[in-house]
PDB file of C-alpha atoms in Angstrom:
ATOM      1  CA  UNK A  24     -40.640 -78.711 -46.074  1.00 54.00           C
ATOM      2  CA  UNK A  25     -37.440 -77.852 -47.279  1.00 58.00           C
ATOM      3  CA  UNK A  26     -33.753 -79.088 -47.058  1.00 60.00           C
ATOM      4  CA  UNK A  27     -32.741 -76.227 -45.107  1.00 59.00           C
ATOM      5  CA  UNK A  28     -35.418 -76.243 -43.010  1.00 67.00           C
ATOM      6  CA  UNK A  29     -34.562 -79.843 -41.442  1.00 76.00           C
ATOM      7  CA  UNK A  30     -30.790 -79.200 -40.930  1.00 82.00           C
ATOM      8  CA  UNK A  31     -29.557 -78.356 -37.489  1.00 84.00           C
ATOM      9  CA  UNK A  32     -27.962 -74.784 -37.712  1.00 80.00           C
ATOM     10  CA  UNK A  33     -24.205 -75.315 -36.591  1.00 75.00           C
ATOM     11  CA  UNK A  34     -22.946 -74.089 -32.896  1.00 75.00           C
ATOM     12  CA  UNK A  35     -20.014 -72.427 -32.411  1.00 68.00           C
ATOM     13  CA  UNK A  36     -18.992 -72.774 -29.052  1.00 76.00           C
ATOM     14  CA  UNK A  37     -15.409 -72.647 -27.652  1.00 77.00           C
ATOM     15  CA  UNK A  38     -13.837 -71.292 -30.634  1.00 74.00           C
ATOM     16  CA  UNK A  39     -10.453 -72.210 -31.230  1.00 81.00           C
ATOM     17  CA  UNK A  40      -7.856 -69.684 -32.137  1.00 82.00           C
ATOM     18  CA  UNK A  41      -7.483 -70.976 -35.555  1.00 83.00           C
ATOM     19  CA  UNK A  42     -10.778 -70.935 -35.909  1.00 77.00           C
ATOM     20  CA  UNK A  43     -10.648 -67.259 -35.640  1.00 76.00           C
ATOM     21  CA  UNK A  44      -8.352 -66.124 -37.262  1.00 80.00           C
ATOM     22  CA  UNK A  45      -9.604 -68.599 -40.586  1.00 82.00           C
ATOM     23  CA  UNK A  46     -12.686 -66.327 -40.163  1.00 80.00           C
ATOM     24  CA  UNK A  47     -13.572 -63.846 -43.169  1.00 85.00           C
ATOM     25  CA  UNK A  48     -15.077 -60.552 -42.357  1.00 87.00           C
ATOM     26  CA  UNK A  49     -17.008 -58.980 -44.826  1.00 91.00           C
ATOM     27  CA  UNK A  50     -15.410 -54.981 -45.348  1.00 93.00           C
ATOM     28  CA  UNK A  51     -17.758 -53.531 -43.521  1.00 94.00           C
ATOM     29  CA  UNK A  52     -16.861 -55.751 -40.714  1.00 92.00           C
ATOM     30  CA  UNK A  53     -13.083 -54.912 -40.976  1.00 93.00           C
ATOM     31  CA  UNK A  54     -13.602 -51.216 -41.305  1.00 95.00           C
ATOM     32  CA  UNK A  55     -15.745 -51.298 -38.183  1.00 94.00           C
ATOM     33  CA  UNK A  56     -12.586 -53.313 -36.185  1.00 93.00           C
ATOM     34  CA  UNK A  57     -10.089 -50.749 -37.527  1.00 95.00           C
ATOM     35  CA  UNK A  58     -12.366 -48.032 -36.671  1.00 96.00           C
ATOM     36  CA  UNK A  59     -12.199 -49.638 -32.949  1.00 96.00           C
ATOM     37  CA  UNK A  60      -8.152 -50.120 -33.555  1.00 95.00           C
ATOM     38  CA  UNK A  61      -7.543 -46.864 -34.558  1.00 95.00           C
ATOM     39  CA  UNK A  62      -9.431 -45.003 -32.063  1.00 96.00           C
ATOM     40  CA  UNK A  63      -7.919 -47.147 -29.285  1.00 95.00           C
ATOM     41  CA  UNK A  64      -4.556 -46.146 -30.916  1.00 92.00           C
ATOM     42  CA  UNK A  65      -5.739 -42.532 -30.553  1.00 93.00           C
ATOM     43  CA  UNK A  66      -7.009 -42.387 -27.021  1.00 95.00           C
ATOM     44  CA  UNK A  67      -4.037 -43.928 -25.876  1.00 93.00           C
ATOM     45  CA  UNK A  68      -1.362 -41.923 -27.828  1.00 91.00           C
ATOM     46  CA  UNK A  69      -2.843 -38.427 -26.975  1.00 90.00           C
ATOM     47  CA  UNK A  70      -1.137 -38.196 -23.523  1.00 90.00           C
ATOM     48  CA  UNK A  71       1.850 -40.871 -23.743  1.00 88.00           C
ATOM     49  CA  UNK A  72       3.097 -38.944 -27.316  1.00 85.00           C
ATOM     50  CA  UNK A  73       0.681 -36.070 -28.544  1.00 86.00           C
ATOM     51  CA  UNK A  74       0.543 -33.962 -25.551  1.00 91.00           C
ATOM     52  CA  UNK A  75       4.145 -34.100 -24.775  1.00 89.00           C
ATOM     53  CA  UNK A  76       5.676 -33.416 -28.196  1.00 86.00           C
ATOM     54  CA  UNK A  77       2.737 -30.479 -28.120  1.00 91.00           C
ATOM     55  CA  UNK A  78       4.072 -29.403 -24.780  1.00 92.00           C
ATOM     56  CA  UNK A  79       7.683 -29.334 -25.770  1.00 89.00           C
ATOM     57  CA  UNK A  80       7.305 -28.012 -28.922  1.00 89.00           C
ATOM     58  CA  UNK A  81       5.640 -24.475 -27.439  1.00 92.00           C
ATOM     59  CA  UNK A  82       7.392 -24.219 -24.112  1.00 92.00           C
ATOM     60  CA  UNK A  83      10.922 -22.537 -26.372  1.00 93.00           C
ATOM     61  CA  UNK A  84      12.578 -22.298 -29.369  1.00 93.00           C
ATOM     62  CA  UNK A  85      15.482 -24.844 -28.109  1.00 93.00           C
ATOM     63  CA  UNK A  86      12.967 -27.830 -27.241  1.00 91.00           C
ATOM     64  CA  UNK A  87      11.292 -27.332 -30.706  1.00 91.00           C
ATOM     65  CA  UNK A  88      14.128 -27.443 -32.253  1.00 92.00           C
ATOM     66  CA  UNK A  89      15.044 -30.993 -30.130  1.00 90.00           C
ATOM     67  CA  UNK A  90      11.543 -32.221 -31.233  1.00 89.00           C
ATOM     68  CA  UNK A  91      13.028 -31.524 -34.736  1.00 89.00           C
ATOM     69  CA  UNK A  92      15.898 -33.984 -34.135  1.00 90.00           C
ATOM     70  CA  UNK A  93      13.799 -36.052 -32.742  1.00 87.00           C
ATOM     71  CA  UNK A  94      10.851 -36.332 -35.442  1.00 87.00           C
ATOM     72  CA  UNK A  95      14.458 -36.559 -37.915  1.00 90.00           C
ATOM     73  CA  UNK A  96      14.603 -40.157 -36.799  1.00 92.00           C
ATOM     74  CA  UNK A  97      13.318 -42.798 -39.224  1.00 93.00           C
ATOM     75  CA  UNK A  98      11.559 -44.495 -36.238  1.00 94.00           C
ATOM     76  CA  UNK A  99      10.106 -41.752 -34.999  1.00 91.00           C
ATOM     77  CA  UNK A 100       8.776 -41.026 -38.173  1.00 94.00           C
ATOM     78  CA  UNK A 101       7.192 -44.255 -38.420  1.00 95.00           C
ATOM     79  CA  UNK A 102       5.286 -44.183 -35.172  1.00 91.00           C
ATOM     80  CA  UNK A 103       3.978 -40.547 -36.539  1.00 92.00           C
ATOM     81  CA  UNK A 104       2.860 -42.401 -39.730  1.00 95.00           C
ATOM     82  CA  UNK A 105       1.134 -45.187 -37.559  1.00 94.00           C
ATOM     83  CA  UNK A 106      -0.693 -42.105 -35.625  1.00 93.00           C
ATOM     84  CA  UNK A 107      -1.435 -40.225 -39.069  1.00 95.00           C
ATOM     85  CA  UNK A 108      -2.898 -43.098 -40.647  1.00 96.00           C
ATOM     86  CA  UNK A 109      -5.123 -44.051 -37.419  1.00 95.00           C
ATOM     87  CA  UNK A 110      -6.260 -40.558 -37.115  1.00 96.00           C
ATOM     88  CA  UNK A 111      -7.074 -40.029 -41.284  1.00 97.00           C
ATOM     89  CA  UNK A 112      -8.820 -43.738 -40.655  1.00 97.00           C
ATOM     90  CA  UNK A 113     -11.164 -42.961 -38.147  1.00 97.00           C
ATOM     91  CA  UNK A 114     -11.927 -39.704 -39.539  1.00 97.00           C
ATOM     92  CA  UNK A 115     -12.773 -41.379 -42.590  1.00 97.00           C
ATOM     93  CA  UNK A 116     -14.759 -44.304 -40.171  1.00 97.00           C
ATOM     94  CA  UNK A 117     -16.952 -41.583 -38.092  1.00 97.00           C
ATOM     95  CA  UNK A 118     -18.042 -39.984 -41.164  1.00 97.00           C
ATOM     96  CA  UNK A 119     -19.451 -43.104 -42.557  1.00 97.00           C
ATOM     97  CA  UNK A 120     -21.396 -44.419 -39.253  1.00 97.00           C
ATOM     98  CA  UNK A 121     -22.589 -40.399 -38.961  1.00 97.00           C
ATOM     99  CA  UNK A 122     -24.117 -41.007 -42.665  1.00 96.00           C
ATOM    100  CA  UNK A 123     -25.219 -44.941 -41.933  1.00 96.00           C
ATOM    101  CA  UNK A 124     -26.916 -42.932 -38.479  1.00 96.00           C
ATOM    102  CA  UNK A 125     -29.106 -40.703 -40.529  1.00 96.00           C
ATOM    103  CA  UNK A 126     -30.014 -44.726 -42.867  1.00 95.00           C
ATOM    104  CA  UNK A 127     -28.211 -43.161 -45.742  1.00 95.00           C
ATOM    105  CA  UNK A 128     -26.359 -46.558 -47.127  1.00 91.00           C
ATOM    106  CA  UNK A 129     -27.718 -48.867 -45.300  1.00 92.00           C
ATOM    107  CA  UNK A 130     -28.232 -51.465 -47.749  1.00 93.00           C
ATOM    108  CA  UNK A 131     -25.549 -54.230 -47.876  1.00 92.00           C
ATOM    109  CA  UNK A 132     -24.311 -53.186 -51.139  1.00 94.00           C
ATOM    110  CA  UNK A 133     -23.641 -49.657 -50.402  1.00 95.00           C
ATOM    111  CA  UNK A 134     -22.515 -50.310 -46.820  1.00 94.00           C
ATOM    112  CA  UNK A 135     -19.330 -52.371 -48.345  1.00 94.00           C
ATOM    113  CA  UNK A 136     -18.893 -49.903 -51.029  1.00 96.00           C
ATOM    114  CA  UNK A 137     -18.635 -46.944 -48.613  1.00 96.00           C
ATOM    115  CA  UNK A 138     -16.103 -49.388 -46.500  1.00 96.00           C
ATOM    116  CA  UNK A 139     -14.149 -49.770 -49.454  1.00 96.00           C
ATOM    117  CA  UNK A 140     -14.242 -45.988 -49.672  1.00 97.00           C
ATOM    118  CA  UNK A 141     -13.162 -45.806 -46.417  1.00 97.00           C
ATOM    119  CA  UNK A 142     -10.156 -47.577 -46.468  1.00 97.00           C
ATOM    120  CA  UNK A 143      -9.326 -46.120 -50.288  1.00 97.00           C
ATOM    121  CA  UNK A 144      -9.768 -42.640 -48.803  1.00 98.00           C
ATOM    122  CA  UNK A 145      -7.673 -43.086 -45.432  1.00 97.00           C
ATOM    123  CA  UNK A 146      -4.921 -45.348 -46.929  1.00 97.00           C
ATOM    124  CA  UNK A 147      -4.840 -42.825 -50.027  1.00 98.00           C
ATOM    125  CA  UNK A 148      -4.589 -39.572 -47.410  1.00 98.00           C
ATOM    126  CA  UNK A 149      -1.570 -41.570 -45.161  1.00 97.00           C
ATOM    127  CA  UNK A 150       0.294 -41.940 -48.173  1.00 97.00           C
ATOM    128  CA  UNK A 151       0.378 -38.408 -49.000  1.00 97.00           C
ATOM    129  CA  UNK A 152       1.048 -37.235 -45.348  1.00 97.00           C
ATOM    130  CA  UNK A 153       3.451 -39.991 -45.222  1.00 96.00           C
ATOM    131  CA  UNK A 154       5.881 -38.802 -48.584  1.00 96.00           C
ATOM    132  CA  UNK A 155       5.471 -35.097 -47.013  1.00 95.00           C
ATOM    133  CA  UNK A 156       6.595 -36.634 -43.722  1.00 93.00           C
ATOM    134  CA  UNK A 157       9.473 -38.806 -45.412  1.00 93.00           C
ATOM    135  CA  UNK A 158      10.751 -35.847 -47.353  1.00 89.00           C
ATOM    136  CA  UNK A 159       9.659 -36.618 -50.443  1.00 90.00           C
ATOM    137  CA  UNK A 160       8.522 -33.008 -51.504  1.00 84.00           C
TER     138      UNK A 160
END
């Protein structure tokens, strides 16, 4: 019989808060919470912002041009970054899990390397949309 074998396996019950939070994920794990996050984010930004910035922006030419003062605003702009990146992230996310649905990288080695890719691919896309945004071209 082996060491292992006769060891009780530790019980985590009543986990403290710092017990959390000193917690490591594995990538996979963390691209599956942000996935979560960001959706979240999304389903609860399309009708308190995206709708009505959509619906002012087509209803005239004046109230576009006030959602162009508005989206001026550094602020603004950052909460349009924050709904950018969630939206590039969970893009990015749902095409992974559609490819882990039909077993293609399964395997633990693949299954971090395409969460890697993940957030590579989201954080790389956010960036770009977030110079354009900023002005920088």
């Amino acid at each position: 019989m082996s060491d292992s074998a006769s060891k009780p396996r530790p019980q985590f019950r009543n986990l403290s808060v710092p017990q959390i939070l000193s917690y490591r994920l594995p990538l996979a794990g963390k691209s599956s919470i942000m996935h979560r996050v960001s959706g979240a984010l999304l389903f609860l930004c399309i009708p308190l912002v995206i709708l009505p910035l959509f619906a002012l922006s087509v209803t005239s030419p004046e109230s576009f041009a006030s959602i162009q003062g508005w989206v001026a605003n550094p602020l603004c702009k950052l909460v349009l970054l924050a709904l950018i990146w969630g939206y590039l992230h969970h893009f990015c996310a749902g095409i992974r899990y559609l490819l882990l649905d039909l077993h293609i990288g399964n395997d633990k080695h693949s299954a971090q390397k395409s969460a890697g890719v993940v957030f590579g691919v989201s954080l790389a896309l956010t960036l770009v949309f977030g110079l354009k945004l900023f002005g920088v071209w």
